[in-house]
Every structure is written in structure tokens, then in C-alpha cells.
Amino acid sequence: MTRRQTPDRAYWLVEPGRGEIRDVELPAPGPDDVVVRTLHTGISRGTEGLVHRGGVPPAEYDRMRAPFQEGAFPGPVKYGYLNVGVVEQGPPGLLGRTVFCLYPHQTRYVVPAAAVVPVPDDVPAGRAVLAGTVETAVNALWDAAPLIGDRVSVVGAGPVGCAVAALLARFPGVDVEIVDVQPSRSQIAERIGAGFALPADASTGRDLVVHTSGTGDGLSRSLELLADEATVLELSWYGDRPVTVALGSDFHSRRLAIRSSQVGAVAPARRGRRSHADRLAVALGLLADPVFDGLVTGRVRFENLPAALDRIVAGGEQDALAIRVDYGEPRHPREETACSASPSVTIS
């Protein structure tokens, strides 16, 4: 591999609350490796927000490691796992292909060829950063196993909640309602074919509630929306934050349930028949639907990532759903972004 005049760069969290862009030197690729030039990465607001503020509990350090993480919690650490790029060097079958990889925020990188998954030709690169989000939604629905005609609420209209709702809206006969404290979320609900309600106005008697708000109030309200003997599927991860939820009242008499779901393992209902790679392939295939363009509403340039993460973790950019990090300029049409159908917020 020839040495580049412009150094490759990566985002590092130096210590909780402070990140920076660092020059990196790539290793020489082996015969089974690929060199990937990054087009876009995605910011996982929940998980990366916890990492940024140092909120990962020490007991979870090992389980929280990203596949290509460098350093260790709480920092310095290079963290991230939503990367879409173009293969610049590698096997002929991958050369020039747009691929998804569980790699951090970095301009170029070297990984084994087996670590990248080709993005389908009908999925634009700018939309493919949602692969991890949609994969989480797929796993959640494998866990929840909704039935035809179910009444389902999704409490919390963040990227994962909206992805879950978008998939549920395509189930025959399913009545899906997004519940969120921000009235503006009604617009995304309409685009993905779901109903919308503020928490006080939400429908009750639900067969399933998927909770993604990351708040104790949201979890408590989720329980209140259930029909008797129904389940809240909990997708929020709270890190080191304690959560209070009311389990007195009628929780026991109505035989309600709270069940966790986490994307780190394939849902038990599919674990014997589907691998992580199979699940990711399902998610990438689903992203052919342009409805998912509406979930990418925030954009930041790679060089502005440290300041952007500071604002996001501090509670800023609440109007943005999924936030995409853009690198360089497109070199051919397959690299063009796909989000022109929805308004976006530029986070400088």
C-alpha cells in the first residue's frame, strides 16, 4: 500500500467529555484484508452518548467493547460501529464495492475482508449507516414476535423506536402508535405510516409496548398502556443511571411483564437458525425502502465530530433523529447520500 500524503485520521475520546481527531497510521494489508475509505459513519446517540460522558459501568466494559475498538473505557478509547465505505484495495469481488463494517469513526481503515458486508445496490450509502439501527429493530421484533392485528405502541421516537415502528407499520393489520413528548415527532410518524400521541393521550389496552425512550417516566407510562397480561419490550440501555419504575399498583394483579432485548446476541427465537451476519443482511435488505430516509435528519462533518458529540450528549440537537457523519466528497453516484426526501439539520 502506497503512503498517502494526507494522513488518515480517527476520532478518539481522550477522557469522558473530551474528544479529538488524531492522525493514524494504517497497518499494511494482508492478502485477506481490505482497505476501506469511509463515506459515512453513524452516531449511536444512546450508546455513544454514554461512552462520551463516561457512563459505561465497569462491570460492562468487556461486553460493551466494539469489534474494532482501540483503547479502553473510560478513555482514551476509539469507539463506534456504524461505518459505510468503499473498498479501495482487496479481493476482486469486493474492490470498488460499498460496504458496511462495525468500525469506529475513521477516514480509512484496514480489516479482514470477512468483516465487511456489501451494501445492496438499491441501498444508497447515506442510508446504509442505519444498518445497525434497523438490525436492532429486527432483533427486537424477533424477540417480541408481534401477531397479525396486534395493537402496538412504541414509546420513544428516537432512531431505534422509529425503525421498530416503520417495520411494524408493514405488518398486516397491526395498529402501531408512536408515543413521544415532542409533538414534532408526529411528522416522522406520518411518514412511516404510524399513528402518534403525546404520553397523556396515548392509546391504552395495547398487546405490546416497545420502550425506547431511555427514561423511567417512559417505562412507567409503557406499563400503563398495556392490556392485561401483556408485555413491555425494553430496548433502552441506561448505563450507570438508576431507573425508578412503579411496580406497585396493579402491576402484579394484571400480570404485566417487562422483557429486555439487546442486539448483542441474536434473539433466542432465531438463534439456532440465524447468525449475526444473517441478521445484518436482513437489515441491509430492508433499507431498500426509502421510508428510512426520514430517520437520518442530522448531519455533521467528520472534522466537527468532537464539538458535535459535546452538544449531543449535553442534550442538544433534540430535533435530529439519526445523525450521520460525512467524510470527503462523493467520487461516483453510488456514494451520493439519500436523504433529500426529509429535512436535515447540519451540526457544525
mmCIF file of C-alpha atoms in Angstrom:
data_model
loop_
_atom_site.group_PDB
_atom_site.id
_atom_site.type_symbol
_atom_site.label_atom_id
_atom_site.label_comp_id
_atom_site.label_asym_id
_atom_site.label_seq_id
_atom_site.Cartn_x
_atom_site.Cartn_y
_atom_site.Cartn_z
ATOM 1 C CA MET A 1 0.000 0.000 0.000
ATOM 2 C CA THR A 2 1.451 3.345 -1.036
ATOM 3 C CA ARG A 3 1.826 6.002 1.641
ATOM 4 C CA ARG A 4 -0.674 8.867 1.359
ATOM 5 C CA GLN A 5 0.347 12.484 1.531
ATOM 6 C CA THR A 6 -2.737 13.317 3.608
ATOM 7 C CA PRO A 7 -2.685 11.361 6.893
ATOM 8 C CA ASP A 8 -5.586 9.155 7.825
ATOM 9 C CA ARG A 9 -7.493 10.353 10.867
ATOM 10 C CA ALA A 10 -9.724 8.912 13.574
ATOM 11 C CA TYR A 11 -11.943 10.230 16.353
ATOM 12 C CA TRP A 12 -10.777 9.363 19.880
ATOM 13 C CA LEU A 13 -12.479 10.025 23.185
ATOM 14 C CA VAL A 14 -9.482 11.225 25.201
ATOM 15 C CA GLU A 15 -11.371 11.233 28.506
ATOM 16 C CA PRO A 16 -15.047 11.469 29.442
ATOM 17 C CA GLY A 17 -16.433 14.644 27.902
ATOM 18 C CA ARG A 18 -13.437 15.411 25.657
ATOM 19 C CA GLY A 19 -12.738 14.007 22.207
ATOM 20 C CA GLU A 20 -10.294 14.860 19.450
ATOM 21 C CA ILE A 21 -9.305 13.958 15.884
ATOM 22 C CA ARG A 22 -5.964 12.136 15.743
ATOM 23 C CA ASP A 23 -3.707 11.148 12.859
ATOM 24 C CA VAL A 24 -3.402 7.377 12.472
ATOM 25 C CA GLU A 25 -1.054 5.136 10.510
ATOM 26 C CA LEU A 26 -2.690 2.171 8.836
ATOM 27 C CA PRO A 27 -1.114 -1.269 9.008
ATOM 28 C CA ALA A 28 -0.042 -2.898 5.756
ATOM 29 C CA PRO A 29 -2.969 -5.003 4.486
ATOM 30 C CA GLY A 30 -2.531 -8.756 4.277
ATOM 31 C CA PRO A 31 -3.777 -10.992 1.448
ATOM 32 C CA ASP A 32 -7.146 -11.496 3.163
ATOM 33 C CA ASP A 33 -7.669 -7.841 4.136
ATOM 34 C CA VAL A 34 -9.471 -4.888 2.606
ATOM 35 C CA VAL A 35 -8.626 -1.191 2.700
ATOM 36 C CA VAL A 36 -11.796 0.856 3.065
ATOM 37 C CA ARG A 37 -12.256 4.588 2.502
ATOM 38 C CA THR A 38 -15.052 5.827 4.748
ATOM 39 C CA LEU A 39 -18.009 7.647 3.204
ATOM 40 C CA HIS A 40 -20.251 7.980 6.250
ATOM 41 C CA THR A 41 -20.482 6.843 9.831
ATOM 42 C CA GLY A 42 -23.464 6.936 12.134
ATOM 43 C CA ILE A 43 -23.604 8.191 15.708
ATOM 44 C CA SER A 44 -25.401 5.858 18.073
ATOM 45 C CA ARG A 45 -26.797 8.602 20.292
ATOM 46 C CA GLY A 46 -27.670 6.359 23.235
ATOM 47 C CA THR A 47 -24.596 4.145 23.405
ATOM 48 C CA GLU A 48 -22.029 6.682 22.203
ATOM 49 C CA GLY A 49 -23.572 9.285 24.466
ATOM 50 C CA LEU A 50 -22.953 7.009 27.455
ATOM 51 C CA VAL A 51 -19.396 6.343 26.290
ATOM 52 C CA HIS A 52 -18.755 10.061 25.781
ATOM 53 C CA ARG A 53 -19.842 11.026 29.292
ATOM 54 C CA GLY A 54 -18.083 8.049 30.917
ATOM 55 C CA GLY A 55 -21.348 6.344 31.810
ATOM 56 C CA VAL A 56 -20.399 2.736 30.979
ATOM 57 C CA PRO A 57 -20.404 0.741 34.256
ATOM 58 C CA PRO A 58 -17.051 -1.000 34.908
ATOM 59 C CA ALA A 59 -18.842 -4.360 35.080
ATOM 60 C CA GLU A 60 -19.912 -3.834 31.431
ATOM 61 C CA TYR A 61 -16.531 -2.798 29.995
ATOM 62 C CA ASP A 62 -15.924 -6.146 28.291
ATOM 63 C CA ARG A 63 -19.463 -6.599 26.961
ATOM 64 C CA MET A 64 -19.514 -3.034 25.650
ATOM 65 C CA ARG A 65 -16.367 -3.358 23.548
ATOM 66 C CA ALA A 66 -16.953 -2.553 19.895
ATOM 67 C CA PRO A 67 -15.492 -5.085 17.416
ATOM 68 C CA PHE A 68 -12.640 -2.783 16.279
ATOM 69 C CA GLN A 69 -12.353 -0.632 19.384
ATOM 70 C CA GLU A 70 -8.913 0.597 20.401
ATOM 71 C CA GLY A 71 -8.083 1.739 23.913
ATOM 72 C CA ALA A 72 -10.317 1.068 26.893
ATOM 73 C CA PHE A 73 -13.143 2.659 28.863
ATOM 74 C CA PRO A 74 -13.462 5.271 30.156
ATOM 75 C CA GLY A 75 -10.695 6.561 27.838
ATOM 76 C CA PRO A 76 -8.676 7.100 25.795
ATOM 77 C CA VAL A 77 -10.832 4.975 23.509
ATOM 78 C CA LYS A 78 -11.653 4.832 19.798
ATOM 79 C CA TYR A 79 -15.273 3.726 19.710
ATOM 80 C CA GLY A 80 -18.034 3.342 17.116
ATOM 81 C CA TYR A 81 -19.637 0.673 14.956
ATOM 82 C CA LEU A 82 -21.675 2.193 12.109
ATOM 83 C CA ASN A 83 -19.335 2.650 9.138
ATOM 84 C CA VAL A 84 -20.104 2.729 5.410
ATOM 85 C CA GLY A 85 -17.238 2.978 2.952
ATOM 86 C CA VAL A 86 -15.772 1.950 -0.402
ATOM 87 C CA VAL A 87 -13.220 -0.846 -0.760
ATOM 88 C CA GLU A 88 -10.085 0.669 -2.288
ATOM 89 C CA GLN A 89 -7.907 -2.443 -2.059
ATOM 90 C CA GLY A 90 -8.865 -6.082 -1.592
ATOM 91 C CA PRO A 91 -10.248 -9.184 -3.312
ATOM 92 C CA PRO A 92 -11.669 -8.591 -6.826
ATOM 93 C CA GLY A 93 -15.197 -9.394 -5.652
ATOM 94 C CA LEU A 94 -15.112 -6.508 -3.180
ATOM 95 C CA LEU A 95 -12.937 -3.972 -4.991
ATOM 96 C CA GLY A 96 -14.940 -0.791 -5.548
ATOM 97 C CA ARG A 97 -17.946 -2.075 -3.607
ATOM 98 C CA THR A 98 -19.761 -0.029 -0.995
ATOM 99 C CA VAL A 99 -19.620 -1.968 2.278
ATOM 100 C CA PHE A 100 -20.839 -1.759 5.863
ATOM 101 C CA CYS A 101 -18.484 -2.500 8.750
ATOM 102 C CA LEU A 102 -18.635 -2.303 12.542
ATOM 103 C CA TYR A 103 -15.746 0.165 12.574
ATOM 104 C CA PRO A 104 -15.287 3.449 14.506
ATOM 105 C CA HIS A 105 -15.173 6.982 13.080
ATOM 106 C CA GLN A 106 -12.057 6.969 10.868
ATOM 107 C CA THR A 107 -11.249 8.205 7.366
ATOM 108 C CA ARG A 108 -9.768 4.901 6.130
ATOM 109 C CA TYR A 109 -9.070 1.543 7.757
ATOM 110 C CA VAL A 110 -7.789 -1.984 7.206
ATOM 111 C CA VAL A 111 -9.852 -5.002 8.310
ATOM 112 C CA PRO A 112 -10.244 -8.653 7.289
ATOM 113 C CA ALA A 113 -12.420 -8.975 4.203
ATOM 114 C CA ALA A 114 -14.799 -11.148 6.218
ATOM 115 C CA ALA A 115 -15.548 -8.162 8.492
ATOM 116 C CA VAL A 116 -17.281 -6.116 5.767
ATOM 117 C CA VAL A 117 -20.739 -6.715 4.291
ATOM 118 C CA PRO A 118 -21.550 -5.435 0.783
ATOM 119 C CA VAL A 119 -24.346 -2.890 0.714
ATOM 120 C CA PRO A 120 -27.083 -3.891 -1.772
ATOM 121 C CA ASP A 121 -27.075 -1.883 -4.991
ATOM 122 C CA ASP A 122 -30.523 -0.451 -4.264
ATOM 123 C CA VAL A 123 -29.444 0.955 -0.861
ATOM 124 C CA PRO A 124 -27.668 4.356 -1.080
ATOM 125 C CA ALA A 125 -24.568 4.755 1.070
ATOM 126 C CA GLY A 126 -26.093 7.603 3.057
ATOM 127 C CA ARG A 127 -28.997 5.374 4.120
ATOM 128 C CA ALA A 128 -26.818 2.353 4.891
ATOM 129 C CA VAL A 129 -25.499 3.963 8.096
ATOM 130 C CA LEU A 130 -28.861 2.889 9.562
ATOM 131 C CA ALA A 131 -27.939 -0.788 9.225
ATOM 132 C CA GLY A 132 -27.167 -1.138 12.933
ATOM 133 C CA THR A 133 -30.350 0.707 13.899
ATOM 134 C CA VAL A 134 -32.555 -1.449 11.686
ATOM 135 C CA GLU A 135 -30.703 -4.576 12.828
ATOM 136 C CA THR A 136 -31.610 -3.661 16.425
ATOM 137 C CA ALA A 137 -35.243 -3.266 15.343
ATOM 138 C CA VAL A 138 -35.209 -6.640 13.571
ATOM 139 C CA ASN A 139 -33.808 -8.331 16.668
ATOM 140 C CA ALA A 140 -36.427 -6.636 18.848
ATOM 141 C CA LEU A 141 -39.254 -7.893 16.672
ATOM 142 C CA TRP A 142 -37.768 -11.384 16.697
ATOM 143 C CA ASP A 143 -37.891 -11.109 20.485
ATOM 144 C CA ALA A 144 -41.385 -9.615 20.642
ATOM 145 C CA ALA A 145 -42.996 -11.762 17.909
ATOM 146 C CA PRO A 146 -45.999 -9.477 17.235
ATOM 147 C CA LEU A 147 -49.048 -11.075 15.640
ATOM 148 C CA ILE A 148 -51.335 -10.007 12.814
ATOM 149 C CA GLY A 149 -53.854 -7.497 14.109
ATOM 150 C CA ASP A 150 -51.928 -6.562 17.261
ATOM 151 C CA ARG A 151 -52.195 -3.135 18.860
ATOM 152 C CA VAL A 152 -48.608 -1.963 19.455
ATOM 153 C CA SER A 153 -47.208 1.239 20.934
ATOM 154 C CA VAL A 154 -43.614 2.399 20.581
ATOM 155 C CA VAL A 155 -42.722 4.750 23.439
ATOM 156 C CA GLY A 156 -39.790 6.948 22.426
ATOM 157 C CA ALA A 157 -39.406 8.295 18.885
ATOM 158 C CA GLY A 158 -35.632 8.081 18.588
ATOM 159 C CA PRO A 159 -33.972 6.268 15.677
ATOM 160 C CA VAL A 160 -34.479 2.772 17.110
ATOM 161 C CA GLY A 161 -38.078 3.450 18.094
ATOM 162 C CA CYS A 162 -38.874 4.868 14.673
ATOM 163 C CA ALA A 163 -37.185 1.911 12.947
ATOM 164 C CA VAL A 164 -39.266 -0.507 15.025
ATOM 165 C CA ALA A 165 -42.423 1.438 14.163
ATOM 166 C CA ALA A 166 -41.544 1.555 10.460
ATOM 167 C CA LEU A 167 -41.244 -2.230 10.354
ATOM 168 C CA LEU A 168 -44.391 -2.774 12.435
ATOM 169 C CA ALA A 169 -46.359 -0.491 10.111
ATOM 170 C CA ARG A 170 -45.772 -3.087 7.380
ATOM 171 C CA PHE A 171 -47.248 -5.963 9.426
ATOM 172 C CA PRO A 172 -50.772 -6.857 8.191
ATOM 173 C CA GLY A 173 -53.480 -5.400 10.377
ATOM 174 C CA VAL A 174 -51.136 -4.058 13.063
ATOM 175 C CA ASP A 175 -52.148 -0.763 14.673
ATOM 176 C CA VAL A 176 -48.883 0.971 15.596
ATOM 177 C CA GLU A 177 -48.722 4.218 17.559
ATOM 178 C CA ILE A 178 -45.581 6.194 18.364
ATOM 179 C CA VAL A 179 -45.645 7.920 21.757
ATOM 180 C CA ASP A 180 -43.247 10.791 22.412
ATOM 181 C CA VAL A 181 -43.026 14.018 24.400
ATOM 182 C CA GLN A 182 -42.057 16.034 21.289
ATOM 183 C CA PRO A 183 -45.092 16.966 19.162
ATOM 184 C CA SER A 184 -42.802 17.401 16.125
ATOM 185 C CA ARG A 185 -42.288 13.627 16.066
ATOM 186 C CA SER A 186 -45.781 13.332 14.589
ATOM 187 C CA GLN A 187 -44.250 14.230 11.232
ATOM 188 C CA ILE A 188 -41.921 11.232 11.150
ATOM 189 C CA ALA A 189 -44.767 9.021 12.422
ATOM 190 C CA GLU A 190 -46.897 10.093 9.470
ATOM 191 C CA ARG A 191 -44.061 9.437 7.003
ATOM 192 C CA ILE A 192 -43.537 5.892 8.224
ATOM 193 C CA GLY A 193 -47.231 5.057 8.384
ATOM 194 C CA ALA A 194 -47.745 5.059 12.159
ATOM 195 C CA GLY A 195 -50.066 6.959 14.460
ATOM 196 C CA PHE A 196 -48.754 9.434 17.011
ATOM 197 C CA ALA A 197 -49.722 10.549 20.509
ATOM 198 C CA LEU A 198 -48.278 12.548 23.365
ATOM 199 C CA PRO A 199 -47.872 10.424 26.530
ATOM 200 C CA ALA A 200 -51.048 11.762 28.184
ATOM 201 C CA ASP A 201 -53.110 10.991 25.067
ATOM 202 C CA ALA A 202 -51.663 7.572 24.195
ATOM 203 C CA SER A 203 -53.915 4.625 23.436
ATOM 204 C CA THR A 204 -54.322 2.005 26.169
ATOM 205 C CA GLY A 205 -55.105 -1.714 26.104
ATOM 206 C CA ARG A 206 -52.067 -2.462 23.939
ATOM 207 C CA ASP A 207 -50.973 -6.015 23.146
ATOM 208 C CA LEU A 208 -47.316 -4.965 23.113
ATOM 209 C CA VAL A 209 -45.377 -1.827 24.041
ATOM 210 C CA VAL A 210 -41.805 -1.360 22.821
ATOM 211 C CA HIS A 211 -39.972 1.093 25.078
ATOM 212 C CA THR A 212 -37.027 3.076 23.693
ATOM 213 C CA SER A 213 -37.181 6.471 25.448
ATOM 214 C CA GLY A 214 -34.349 5.782 27.907
ATOM 215 C CA THR A 215 -36.318 7.305 30.808
ATOM 216 C CA GLY A 216 -38.017 5.933 33.900
ATOM 217 C CA ASP A 217 -41.111 8.001 33.105
ATOM 218 C CA GLY A 218 -41.291 6.406 29.675
ATOM 219 C CA LEU A 219 -41.029 2.918 31.125
ATOM 220 C CA SER A 220 -43.729 3.640 33.712
ATOM 221 C CA ARG A 221 -46.047 5.030 31.035
ATOM 222 C CA SER A 222 -45.361 1.969 28.871
ATOM 223 C CA LEU A 223 -46.697 -0.295 31.624
ATOM 224 C CA GLU A 224 -49.820 1.852 31.933
ATOM 225 C CA LEU A 225 -50.582 1.400 28.226
ATOM 226 C CA LEU A 226 -50.620 -2.409 28.333
ATOM 227 C CA ALA A 227 -53.618 -4.687 28.205
ATOM 228 C CA ASP A 228 -53.784 -7.304 30.966
ATOM 229 C CA GLU A 229 -51.058 -9.982 30.777
ATOM 230 C CA ALA A 230 -49.203 -8.080 28.050
ATOM 231 C CA THR A 231 -45.506 -7.195 27.803
ATOM 232 C CA VAL A 232 -43.240 -4.171 27.598
ATOM 233 C CA LEU A 233 -40.187 -4.940 25.472
ATOM 234 C CA GLU A 234 -37.380 -2.800 26.919
ATOM 235 C CA LEU A 235 -34.800 -1.592 24.394
ATOM 236 C CA SER A 236 -33.406 1.338 26.394
ATOM 237 C CA TRP A 237 -29.980 0.945 27.965
ATOM 238 C CA TYR A 238 -29.370 3.178 30.939
ATOM 239 C CA GLY A 239 -25.685 2.569 31.657
ATOM 240 C CA ASP A 240 -24.857 3.689 35.184
ATOM 241 C CA ARG A 241 -28.099 5.655 35.662
ATOM 242 C CA PRO A 242 -30.597 4.274 38.207
ATOM 243 C CA VAL A 243 -34.188 3.995 36.973
ATOM 244 C CA THR A 244 -37.294 4.153 39.146
ATOM 245 C CA VAL A 245 -40.476 2.491 37.904
ATOM 246 C CA ALA A 246 -43.749 1.911 39.745
ATOM 247 C CA LEU A 247 -44.289 -1.824 40.203
ATOM 248 C CA GLY A 248 -46.899 -1.406 42.918
ATOM 249 C CA SER A 249 -50.467 -0.547 41.953
ATOM 250 C CA ASP A 250 -51.810 -3.162 39.504
ATOM 251 C CA PHE A 251 -48.523 -4.492 38.059
ATOM 252 C CA HIS A 252 -48.940 -7.891 39.743
ATOM 253 C CA SER A 253 -52.725 -8.203 39.626
ATOM 254 C CA ARG A 254 -52.744 -7.522 35.881
ATOM 255 C CA ARG A 255 -49.796 -9.920 35.395
ATOM 256 C CA LEU A 256 -47.789 -7.439 33.352
ATOM 257 C CA ALA A 257 -44.271 -8.213 32.152
ATOM 258 C CA ILE A 258 -41.087 -6.334 31.258
ATOM 259 C CA ARG A 259 -38.719 -8.165 28.928
ATOM 260 C CA SER A 260 -35.299 -6.957 27.843
ATOM 261 C CA SER A 261 -33.983 -7.087 24.288
ATOM 262 C CA GLN A 262 -30.405 -6.368 23.271
ATOM 263 C CA VAL A 263 -28.771 -6.541 19.869
ATOM 264 C CA GLY A 264 -25.507 -8.037 21.185
ATOM 265 C CA ALA A 265 -26.995 -11.545 20.833
ATOM 266 C CA VAL A 266 -29.385 -12.890 18.198
ATOM 267 C CA ALA A 267 -32.879 -13.237 19.677
ATOM 268 C CA PRO A 268 -33.429 -16.724 21.190
ATOM 269 C CA ALA A 269 -36.314 -17.385 18.802
ATOM 270 C CA ARG A 270 -33.870 -17.251 15.849
ATOM 271 C CA ARG A 271 -30.524 -18.023 17.443
ATOM 272 C CA GLY A 272 -30.398 -21.619 16.229
ATOM 273 C CA ARG A 273 -31.117 -20.648 12.623
ATOM 274 C CA ARG A 274 -29.705 -17.158 12.105
ATOM 275 C CA SER A 275 -26.207 -15.764 12.627
ATOM 276 C CA HIS A 276 -25.233 -12.156 13.298
ATOM 277 C CA ALA A 277 -24.281 -11.903 9.609
ATOM 278 C CA ASP A 278 -27.693 -13.224 8.564
ATOM 279 C CA ARG A 279 -29.438 -10.649 10.756
ATOM 280 C CA LEU A 280 -27.322 -7.800 9.363
ATOM 281 C CA ALA A 281 -28.078 -8.942 5.810
ATOM 282 C CA VAL A 282 -31.809 -8.806 6.611
ATOM 283 C CA ALA A 283 -31.401 -5.249 7.933
ATOM 284 C CA LEU A 284 -29.463 -4.078 4.870
ATOM 285 C CA GLY A 285 -32.095 -5.585 2.588
ATOM 286 C CA LEU A 286 -34.884 -3.765 4.428
ATOM 287 C CA LEU A 287 -33.045 -0.471 3.884
ATOM 288 C CA ALA A 288 -34.004 -0.598 0.201
ATOM 289 C CA ASP A 289 -37.237 1.049 1.383
ATOM 290 C CA PRO A 290 -36.832 4.858 1.041
ATOM 291 C CA VAL A 291 -39.088 5.362 4.070
ATOM 292 C CA PHE A 292 -35.934 5.045 6.166
ATOM 293 C CA ASP A 293 -34.522 8.248 4.648
ATOM 294 C CA GLY A 294 -36.741 10.104 7.084
ATOM 295 C CA LEU A 295 -34.737 8.770 10.029
ATOM 296 C CA VAL A 296 -31.479 10.492 9.031
ATOM 297 C CA THR A 297 -32.172 14.111 9.939
ATOM 298 C CA GLY A 298 -28.849 15.319 11.371
ATOM 299 C CA ARG A 299 -25.507 15.628 9.608
ATOM 300 C CA VAL A 300 -22.050 16.594 10.795
ATOM 301 C CA ARG A 301 -18.705 16.821 9.036
ATOM 302 C CA PHE A 302 -16.094 14.425 10.372
ATOM 303 C CA GLU A 303 -13.748 17.243 11.345
ATOM 304 C CA ASN A 304 -16.502 18.760 13.526
ATOM 305 C CA LEU A 305 -17.312 15.495 15.337
ATOM 306 C CA PRO A 306 -15.735 16.351 18.744
ATOM 307 C CA ALA A 307 -17.802 19.517 19.184
ATOM 308 C CA ALA A 308 -20.939 17.844 17.814
ATOM 309 C CA LEU A 309 -20.731 14.985 20.311
ATOM 310 C CA ASP A 310 -20.333 17.505 23.133
ATOM 311 C CA ARG A 311 -23.617 19.147 22.138
ATOM 312 C CA ILE A 312 -25.461 15.879 21.569
ATOM 313 C CA VAL A 313 -24.506 14.473 24.967
ATOM 314 C CA ALA A 314 -25.392 17.777 26.642
ATOM 315 C CA GLY A 315 -28.939 17.375 25.315
ATOM 316 C CA GLY A 316 -28.596 19.453 22.167
ATOM 317 C CA GLU A 317 -29.824 18.625 18.656
ATOM 318 C CA GLN A 318 -33.066 17.171 20.015
ATOM 319 C CA ASP A 319 -34.773 17.767 16.671
ATOM 320 C CA ALA A 320 -32.379 15.365 14.947
ATOM 321 C CA LEU A 321 -33.120 11.639 14.861
ATOM 322 C CA ALA A 322 -30.238 9.608 13.460
ATOM 323 C CA ILE A 323 -27.077 11.668 12.968
ATOM 324 C CA ARG A 324 -24.769 10.902 10.061
ATOM 325 C CA VAL A 325 -21.097 11.857 9.864
ATOM 326 C CA ASP A 326 -19.946 12.758 6.340
ATOM 327 C CA TYR A 327 -16.393 12.282 5.018
ATOM 328 C CA GLY A 328 -14.887 13.919 1.946
ATOM 329 C CA GLU A 329 -16.731 14.407 -1.335
ATOM 330 C CA PRO A 330 -18.556 11.715 -3.358
ATOM 331 C CA ARG A 331 -16.444 10.297 -6.205
ATOM 332 C CA HIS A 332 -19.180 8.408 -8.079
ATOM 333 C CA PRO A 333 -23.009 8.151 -7.965
ATOM 334 C CA ARG A 334 -23.114 5.168 -5.575
ATOM 335 C CA GLU A 335 -21.546 7.388 -2.931
ATOM 336 C CA GLU A 336 -24.263 10.033 -3.100
ATOM 337 C CA THR A 337 -26.381 10.409 0.006
ATOM 338 C CA ALA A 338 -30.042 9.525 0.020
ATOM 339 C CA CYS A 339 -31.693 11.876 2.450
ATOM 340 C CA SER A 340 -33.029 14.627 0.227
ATOM 341 C CA ALA A 341 -36.611 13.497 0.903
ATOM 342 C CA SER A 342 -36.519 14.668 4.512
ATOM 343 C CA PRO A 343 -35.377 17.832 6.232
ATOM 344 C CA SER A 344 -31.977 17.641 7.879
ATOM 345 C CA VAL A 345 -30.064 19.582 10.479
ATOM 346 C CA THR A 346 -26.429 20.421 9.771
ATOM 347 C CA ILE A 347 -24.472 20.166 13.006
ATOM 348 C CA SER A 348 -21.308 22.198 12.551
#
